[in-house]
Amino acid sequence: MNLPITTPALLFPAISLLFLSYNGRFLTLSNLIRGMHAEYLKTQDERIMAQMRNFKIRLQLIRWMQWLAMVSFILGTVTMFFLYVGFQFLGEMLFGVSLLFLVASLGFSLREIHISINALKVLIGDVL
């Protein structure tokens, strides 16, 4: 296989958009946590504590999503360097590893979305 330098470069915009998405999820979740924390201090409601435990799991998943995507981005950059200097085989191997990290990041993202949807179903169940 002959991997041109432009192939790893195609992932740069995708990974950048992925970071924006992950950062948006993190910021939204952190605002929810701050609001619920203030409400819990007032009410000591156990349902809020259950939500906070859910948020803690989601924060851990988001941290791994971001970490794995960042490693993928770094490996993609190193891949391009190796291809540039003529180390084709090493570049191809690193690109494969980079893709594996990206897939793992997306897997954590799917899990986080699944947890988020289940939490929303519980809230909807209280109303409907």
Tab-separated table of N, CA and C in Angstrom:
chain	number	residue	atom	x	y	z
A	1	MET	N	0.839	-1.176	0.000
A	1	MET	CA	0.000	0.000	0.000
A	1	MET	C	0.884	1.239	0.000
A	2	ASN	N	0.543	2.198	-0.805
A	2	ASN	CA	1.282	3.451	-0.852
A	2	ASN	C	0.375	4.561	-0.344
A	3	LEU	N	0.644	5.005	0.861
A	3	LEU	CA	-0.184	6.020	1.516
A	3	LEU	C	0.351	7.408	1.180
A	4	PRO	N	-0.420	8.209	0.437
A	4	PRO	CA	0.049	9.566	0.157
A	4	PRO	C	-0.115	10.455	1.382
A	5	ILE	N	0.666	11.498	1.459
A	5	ILE	CA	0.642	12.393	2.612
A	5	ILE	C	-0.706	13.100	2.763
A	6	THR	N	-1.448	13.195	1.678
A	6	THR	CA	-2.739	13.888	1.734
A	6	THR	C	-3.819	13.069	2.453
A	7	THR	N	-3.684	11.771	2.506
A	7	THR	CA	-4.704	10.948	3.159
A	7	THR	C	-4.808	11.247	4.653
A	8	PRO	N	-3.720	11.234	5.425
A	8	PRO	CA	-3.857	11.614	6.838
A	8	PRO	C	-4.301	13.069	7.002
A	9	ALA	N	-3.918	13.907	6.061
A	9	ALA	CA	-4.304	15.315	6.146
A	9	ALA	C	-5.814	15.489	6.045
A	10	LEU	N	-6.497	14.541	5.405
A	10	LEU	CA	-7.951	14.621	5.295
A	10	LEU	C	-8.642	14.497	6.645
A	11	LEU	N	-7.978	13.876	7.610
A	11	LEU	CA	-8.584	13.720	8.935
A	11	LEU	C	-8.531	14.994	9.771
A	12	PHE	N	-7.676	15.929	9.437
A	12	PHE	CA	-7.525	17.125	10.260
A	12	PHE	C	-8.826	17.897	10.440
A	13	PRO	N	-9.566	18.204	9.362
A	13	PRO	CA	-10.836	18.915	9.585
A	13	PRO	C	-11.844	18.077	10.365
A	14	ALA	N	-11.868	16.775	10.119
A	14	ALA	CA	-12.816	15.912	10.823
A	14	ALA	C	-12.513	15.883	12.316
A	15	ILE	N	-11.252	15.748	12.662
A	15	ILE	CA	-10.884	15.692	14.079
A	15	ILE	C	-11.131	17.046	14.742
A	16	SER	N	-10.893	18.133	14.019
A	16	SER	CA	-11.175	19.465	14.573
A	16	SER	C	-12.661	19.623	14.881
A	17	LEU	N	-13.518	19.174	13.975
A	17	LEU	CA	-14.962	19.237	14.220
A	17	LEU	C	-15.364	18.324	15.372
A	18	LEU	N	-14.692	17.196	15.476
A	18	LEU	CA	-14.951	16.282	16.574
A	18	LEU	C	-14.616	16.945	17.908
A	19	PHE	N	-13.488	17.652	17.959
A	19	PHE	CA	-13.120	18.367	19.179
A	19	PHE	C	-14.154	19.423	19.542
A	20	LEU	N	-14.680	20.130	18.552
A	20	LEU	CA	-15.725	21.118	18.820
A	20	LEU	C	-16.957	20.440	19.425
A	21	SER	N	-17.326	19.318	18.871
A	21	SER	CA	-18.472	18.578	19.383
A	21	SER	C	-18.227	18.111	20.822
A	22	TYR	N	-17.061	17.522	21.058
A	22	TYR	CA	-16.737	17.038	22.401
A	22	TYR	C	-16.676	18.195	23.394
A	23	ASN	N	-16.094	19.304	22.980
A	23	ASN	CA	-15.997	20.458	23.864
A	23	ASN	C	-17.385	21.009	24.186
A	24	GLY	N	-18.268	21.010	23.188
A	24	GLY	CA	-19.638	21.454	23.431
A	24	GLY	C	-20.345	20.566	24.437
A	25	ARG	N	-20.146	19.281	24.322
A	25	ARG	CA	-20.750	18.346	25.281
A	25	ARG	C	-20.190	18.591	26.681
A	26	PHE	N	-18.888	18.813	26.767
A	26	PHE	CA	-18.263	19.062	28.064
A	26	PHE	C	-18.801	20.350	28.694
A	27	LEU	N	-18.872	21.426	27.918
A	27	LEU	CA	-19.345	22.699	28.458
A	27	LEU	C	-20.800	22.614	28.907
A	28	THR	N	-21.638	21.960	28.124
A	28	THR	CA	-23.037	21.795	28.501
A	28	THR	C	-23.160	20.984	29.785
A	29	LEU	N	-22.412	19.906	29.865
A	29	LEU	CA	-22.460	19.058	31.050
A	29	LEU	C	-21.932	19.797	32.276
A	30	SER	N	-20.870	20.562	32.120
A	30	SER	CA	-20.328	21.289	33.272
A	30	SER	C	-21.318	22.341	33.775
A	31	ASN	N	-22.044	22.989	32.868
A	31	ASN	CA	-23.072	23.942	33.301
A	31	ASN	C	-24.217	23.244	34.031
A	32	LEU	N	-24.622	22.087	33.527
A	32	LEU	CA	-25.656	21.314	34.219
A	32	LEU	C	-25.205	20.902	35.621
A	33	ILE	N	-23.961	20.478	35.728
A	33	ILE	CA	-23.426	20.053	37.027
A	33	ILE	C	-23.419	21.221	38.010
A	34	ARG	N	-22.983	22.381	37.544
A	34	ARG	CA	-22.959	23.550	38.436
A	34	ARG	C	-24.366	23.898	38.924
A	35	GLY	N	-25.333	23.869	38.004
A	35	GLY	CA	-26.708	24.177	38.386
A	35	GLY	C	-27.288	23.157	39.342
A	36	MET	N	-27.071	21.889	39.063
A	36	MET	CA	-27.614	20.845	39.931
A	36	MET	C	-26.904	20.815	41.281
A	37	HIS	N	-25.625	21.151	41.291
A	37	HIS	CA	-24.903	21.205	42.560
A	37	HIS	C	-25.517	22.261	43.465
A	38	ALA	N	-25.788	23.425	42.925
A	38	ALA	CA	-26.411	24.504	43.711
A	38	ALA	C	-27.795	24.070	44.199
A	39	GLU	N	-28.545	23.397	43.334
A	39	GLU	CA	-29.883	22.929	43.721
A	39	GLU	C	-29.791	21.845	44.789
A	40	TYR	N	-28.802	20.963	44.680
A	40	TYR	CA	-28.641	19.912	45.684
A	40	TYR	C	-28.301	20.495	47.049
A	41	LEU	N	-27.467	21.528	47.073
A	41	LEU	CA	-27.119	22.152	48.354
A	41	LEU	C	-28.345	22.753	49.036
A	42	LYS	N	-29.336	23.160	48.248
A	42	LYS	CA	-30.566	23.724	48.812
A	42	LYS	C	-31.538	22.635	49.265
A	43	THR	N	-31.676	21.577	48.453
A	43	THR	CA	-32.755	20.616	48.682
A	43	THR	C	-32.313	19.260	49.234
A	44	GLN	N	-31.071	18.871	49.032
A	44	GLN	CA	-30.572	17.544	49.424
A	44	GLN	C	-31.409	16.421	48.808
A	45	ASP	N	-31.920	16.640	47.593
A	45	ASP	CA	-32.767	15.677	46.894
A	45	ASP	C	-31.918	14.518	46.365
A	46	GLU	N	-32.334	13.298	46.680
A	46	GLU	CA	-31.578	12.105	46.272
A	46	GLU	C	-31.596	11.915	44.754
A	47	ARG	N	-32.663	12.375	44.095
A	47	ARG	CA	-32.713	12.267	42.630
A	47	ARG	C	-31.609	13.102	41.992
A	48	ILE	N	-31.306	14.240	42.588
A	48	ILE	CA	-30.218	15.076	42.073
A	48	ILE	C	-28.891	14.369	42.277
A	49	MET	N	-28.734	13.710	43.411
A	49	MET	CA	-27.498	12.959	43.664
A	49	MET	C	-27.333	11.837	42.636
A	50	ALA	N	-28.411	11.182	42.268
A	50	ALA	CA	-28.349	10.131	41.242
A	50	ALA	C	-27.922	10.730	39.903
A	51	GLN	N	-28.442	11.907	39.574
A	51	GLN	CA	-28.034	12.583	38.349
A	51	GLN	C	-26.553	12.947	38.405
A	52	MET	N	-26.093	13.373	39.566
A	52	MET	CA	-24.676	13.746	39.707
A	52	MET	C	-23.765	12.534	39.501
A	53	ARG	N	-24.199	11.369	39.973
A	53	ARG	CA	-23.414	10.148	39.717
A	53	ARG	C	-23.367	9.860	38.221
A	54	ASN	N	-24.488	10.055	37.546
A	54	ASN	CA	-24.549	9.892	36.100
A	54	ASN	C	-23.601	10.880	35.419
A	55	PHE	N	-23.607	12.110	35.885
A	55	PHE	CA	-22.726	13.134	35.310
A	55	PHE	C	-21.253	12.780	35.492
A	56	LYS	N	-20.937	12.193	36.631
A	56	LYS	CA	-19.543	11.814	36.886
A	56	LYS	C	-19.074	10.779	35.859
A	57	ILE	N	-19.913	9.806	35.571
A	57	ILE	CA	-19.570	8.789	34.562
A	57	ILE	C	-19.420	9.446	33.195
A	58	ARG	N	-20.350	10.328	32.863
A	58	ARG	CA	-20.297	10.994	31.563
A	58	ARG	C	-19.049	11.867	31.437
A	59	LEU	N	-18.658	12.533	32.516
A	59	LEU	CA	-17.431	13.337	32.478
A	59	LEU	C	-16.208	12.469	32.220
A	60	GLN	N	-16.160	11.307	32.838
A	60	GLN	CA	-15.034	10.398	32.602
A	60	GLN	C	-15.001	9.947	31.147
A	61	LEU	N	-16.162	9.648	30.594
A	61	LEU	CA	-16.226	9.241	29.190
A	61	LEU	C	-15.776	10.370	28.270
A	62	ILE	N	-16.214	11.588	28.560
A	62	ILE	CA	-15.824	12.732	27.736
A	62	ILE	C	-14.316	12.961	27.822
A	63	ARG	N	-13.757	12.794	29.008
A	63	ARG	CA	-12.305	12.931	29.147
A	63	ARG	C	-11.588	11.925	28.246
A	64	TRP	N	-12.039	10.660	28.242
A	64	TRP	CA	-11.420	9.646	27.393
A	64	TRP	C	-11.656	9.925	25.914
A	65	MET	N	-12.855	10.412	25.584
A	65	MET	CA	-13.140	10.768	24.193
A	65	MET	C	-12.133	11.812	23.705
A	66	GLN	N	-11.950	12.852	24.512
A	66	GLN	CA	-11.035	13.932	24.130
A	66	GLN	C	-9.598	13.443	24.088
A	67	TRP	N	-9.198	12.647	25.052
A	67	TRP	CA	-7.821	12.160	25.118
A	67	TRP	C	-7.507	11.286	23.908
A	68	LEU	N	-8.396	10.357	23.610
A	68	LEU	CA	-8.166	9.453	22.472
A	68	LEU	C	-8.164	10.206	21.152
A	69	ALA	N	-9.055	11.178	21.005
A	69	ALA	CA	-9.076	11.976	19.772
A	69	ALA	C	-7.789	12.795	19.646
A	70	MET	N	-7.286	13.311	20.757
A	70	MET	CA	-6.041	14.083	20.717
A	70	MET	C	-4.865	13.199	20.325
A	71	VAL	N	-4.795	12.004	20.867
A	71	VAL	CA	-3.726	11.073	20.489
A	71	VAL	C	-3.834	10.738	19.004
A	72	SER	N	-5.046	10.539	18.531
A	72	SER	CA	-5.253	10.265	17.108
A	72	SER	C	-4.748	11.428	16.256
A	73	PHE	N	-5.037	12.631	16.683
A	73	PHE	CA	-4.603	13.831	15.972
A	73	PHE	C	-3.070	13.936	15.947
A	74	ILE	N	-2.462	13.681	17.084
A	74	ILE	CA	-0.995	13.733	17.172
A	74	ILE	C	-0.370	12.663	16.285
A	75	LEU	N	-0.911	11.445	16.348
A	75	LEU	CA	-0.376	10.372	15.521
A	75	LEU	C	-0.571	10.661	14.036
A	76	GLY	N	-1.677	11.297	13.683
A	76	GLY	CA	-1.884	11.696	12.292
A	76	GLY	C	-0.836	12.696	11.828
A	77	THR	N	-0.482	13.612	12.718
A	77	THR	CA	0.552	14.596	12.405
A	77	THR	C	1.915	13.927	12.254
A	78	VAL	N	2.229	13.023	13.169
A	78	VAL	CA	3.503	12.296	13.104
A	78	VAL	C	3.532	11.420	11.850
A	79	THR	N	2.388	10.849	11.490
A	79	THR	CA	2.287	10.064	10.253
A	79	THR	C	2.698	10.901	9.055
A	80	MET	N	2.151	12.102	8.980
A	80	MET	CA	2.472	12.981	7.854
A	80	MET	C	3.970	13.299	7.819
A	81	PHE	N	4.558	13.483	8.997
A	81	PHE	CA	5.991	13.755	9.048
A	81	PHE	C	6.778	12.563	8.499
A	82	PHE	N	6.432	11.365	8.965
A	82	PHE	CA	7.151	10.180	8.492
A	82	PHE	C	6.977	9.962	6.995
A	83	LEU	N	5.790	10.211	6.490
A	83	LEU	CA	5.585	10.101	5.047
A	83	LEU	C	6.403	11.147	4.304
A	84	TYR	N	6.488	12.331	4.878
A	84	TYR	CA	7.241	13.434	4.262
A	84	TYR	C	8.732	13.106	4.151
A	85	VAL	N	9.281	12.492	5.209
A	85	VAL	CA	10.720	12.187	5.198
A	85	VAL	C	11.029	10.837	4.552
A	86	GLY	N	9.997	10.131	4.067
A	86	GLY	CA	10.245	8.922	3.302
A	86	GLY	C	10.134	7.615	4.052
A	87	PHE	N	9.681	7.641	5.292
A	87	PHE	CA	9.497	6.406	6.046
A	87	PHE	C	8.072	5.900	5.829
A	88	GLN	N	7.833	5.354	4.653
A	88	GLN	CA	6.494	4.954	4.215
A	88	GLN	C	5.876	3.915	5.147
A	89	PHE	N	6.609	2.846	5.437
A	89	PHE	CA	6.051	1.761	6.254
A	89	PHE	C	5.671	2.258	7.646
A	90	LEU	N	6.582	3.009	8.274
A	90	LEU	CA	6.303	3.537	9.611
A	90	LEU	C	5.112	4.493	9.581
A	91	GLY	N	5.039	5.306	8.545
A	91	GLY	CA	3.900	6.206	8.390
A	91	GLY	C	2.587	5.460	8.256
A	92	GLU	N	2.600	4.388	7.471
A	92	GLU	CA	1.384	3.596	7.287
A	92	GLU	C	0.953	2.934	8.595
A	93	MET	N	1.914	2.406	9.350
A	93	MET	CA	1.587	1.767	10.624
A	93	MET	C	1.014	2.790	11.614
A	94	LEU	N	1.658	3.949	11.693
A	94	LEU	CA	1.170	4.979	12.604
A	94	LEU	C	-0.212	5.478	12.204
A	95	PHE	N	-0.464	5.566	10.916
A	95	PHE	CA	-1.775	5.992	10.459
A	95	PHE	C	-2.842	4.985	10.892
A	96	GLY	N	-2.522	3.702	10.792
A	96	GLY	CA	-3.455	2.673	11.260
A	96	GLY	C	-3.738	2.793	12.745
A	97	VAL	N	-2.689	3.033	13.527
A	97	VAL	CA	-2.864	3.215	14.974
A	97	VAL	C	-3.689	4.469	15.243
A	98	SER	N	-3.431	5.521	14.487
A	98	SER	CA	-4.192	6.761	14.619
A	98	SER	C	-5.677	6.514	14.386
A	99	LEU	N	-5.982	5.729	13.366
A	99	LEU	CA	-7.389	5.418	13.080
A	99	LEU	C	-8.021	4.600	14.205
A	100	LEU	N	-7.248	3.694	14.805
A	100	LEU	CA	-7.763	2.909	15.924
A	100	LEU	C	-8.107	3.802	17.112
A	101	PHE	N	-7.244	4.782	17.409
A	101	PHE	CA	-7.527	5.724	18.489
A	101	PHE	C	-8.773	6.548	18.184
A	102	LEU	N	-8.931	6.926	16.921
A	102	LEU	CA	-10.111	7.695	16.529
A	102	LEU	C	-11.377	6.860	16.686
A	103	VAL	N	-11.332	5.609	16.287
A	103	VAL	CA	-12.481	4.720	16.442
A	103	VAL	C	-12.804	4.520	17.923
A	104	ALA	N	-11.777	4.360	18.751
A	104	ALA	CA	-12.002	4.213	20.194
A	104	ALA	C	-12.665	5.465	20.764
A	105	SER	N	-12.213	6.628	20.329
A	105	SER	CA	-12.816	7.884	20.778
A	105	SER	C	-14.290	7.940	20.399
A	106	LEU	N	-14.612	7.543	19.191
A	106	LEU	CA	-16.005	7.532	18.748
A	106	LEU	C	-16.825	6.500	19.518
A	107	GLY	N	-16.199	5.397	19.889
A	107	GLY	CA	-16.882	4.392	20.708
A	107	GLY	C	-17.260	4.940	22.075
A	108	PHE	N	-16.333	5.661	22.713
A	108	PHE	CA	-16.634	6.303	23.992
A	108	PHE	C	-17.739	7.342	23.812
A	109	SER	N	-17.728	8.020	22.683
A	109	SER	CA	-18.767	9.006	22.395
A	109	SER	C	-20.141	8.331	22.297
A	110	LEU	N	-20.201	7.198	21.628
A	110	LEU	CA	-21.462	6.465	21.544
A	110	LEU	C	-21.960	6.059	22.928
A	111	ARG	N	-21.061	5.604	23.763
A	111	ARG	CA	-21.445	5.207	25.131
A	111	ARG	C	-21.961	6.410	25.915
A	112	GLU	N	-21.305	7.535	25.791
A	112	GLU	CA	-21.728	8.742	26.510
A	112	GLU	C	-23.104	9.194	26.027
A	113	ILE	N	-23.333	9.139	24.733
A	113	ILE	CA	-24.641	9.515	24.188
A	113	ILE	C	-25.720	8.553	24.696
A	114	HIS	N	-25.397	7.274	24.755
A	114	HIS	CA	-26.339	6.273	25.256
A	114	HIS	C	-26.736	6.583	26.703
A	115	ILE	N	-25.774	6.896	27.539
A	115	ILE	CA	-26.061	7.236	28.938
A	115	ILE	C	-26.907	8.496	29.013
A	116	SER	N	-26.577	9.481	28.200
A	116	SER	CA	-27.327	10.733	28.182
A	116	SER	C	-28.786	10.501	27.781
A	117	ILE	N	-29.009	9.693	26.776
A	117	ILE	CA	-30.371	9.415	26.321
A	117	ILE	C	-31.157	8.655	27.389
A	118	ASN	N	-30.513	7.708	28.055
A	118	ASN	CA	-31.198	6.981	29.125
A	118	ASN	C	-31.591	7.907	30.269
A	119	ALA	N	-30.733	8.868	30.595
A	119	ALA	CA	-31.055	9.836	31.638
A	119	ALA	C	-32.261	10.679	31.232
A	120	LEU	N	-32.321	11.060	29.972
A	120	LEU	CA	-33.451	11.849	29.488
A	120	LEU	C	-34.744	11.015	29.503
A	121	LYS	N	-34.634	9.735	29.195
A	121	LYS	CA	-35.812	8.861	29.248
A	121	LYS	C	-36.374	8.786	30.674
A	122	VAL	N	-35.497	8.748	31.671
A	122	VAL	CA	-35.941	8.728	33.065
A	122	VAL	C	-36.700	10.016	33.373
A	123	LEU	N	-36.172	11.154	32.933
A	123	LEU	CA	-36.844	12.427	33.182
A	123	LEU	C	-38.193	12.495	32.472
A	124	ILE	N	-38.232	12.023	31.245
A	124	ILE	CA	-39.492	12.034	30.494
A	124	ILE	C	-40.501	11.095	31.160
A	125	GLY	N	-40.006	9.978	31.696
A	125	GLY	CA	-40.878	9.030	32.367
A	125	GLY	C	-41.555	9.617	33.592
A	126	ASP	N	-40.895	10.569	34.264
A	126	ASP	CA	-41.493	11.233	35.420
A	126	ASP	C	-42.672	12.113	35.015
A	127	VAL	N	-42.634	12.644	33.791
A	127	VAL	CA	-43.656	13.589	33.343
A	127	VAL	C	-44.788	12.885	32.615
A	128	LEU	N	-44.434	11.907	31.776
A	128	LEU	CA	-45.455	11.249	30.954
A	128	LEU	C	-46.072	10.061	31.636
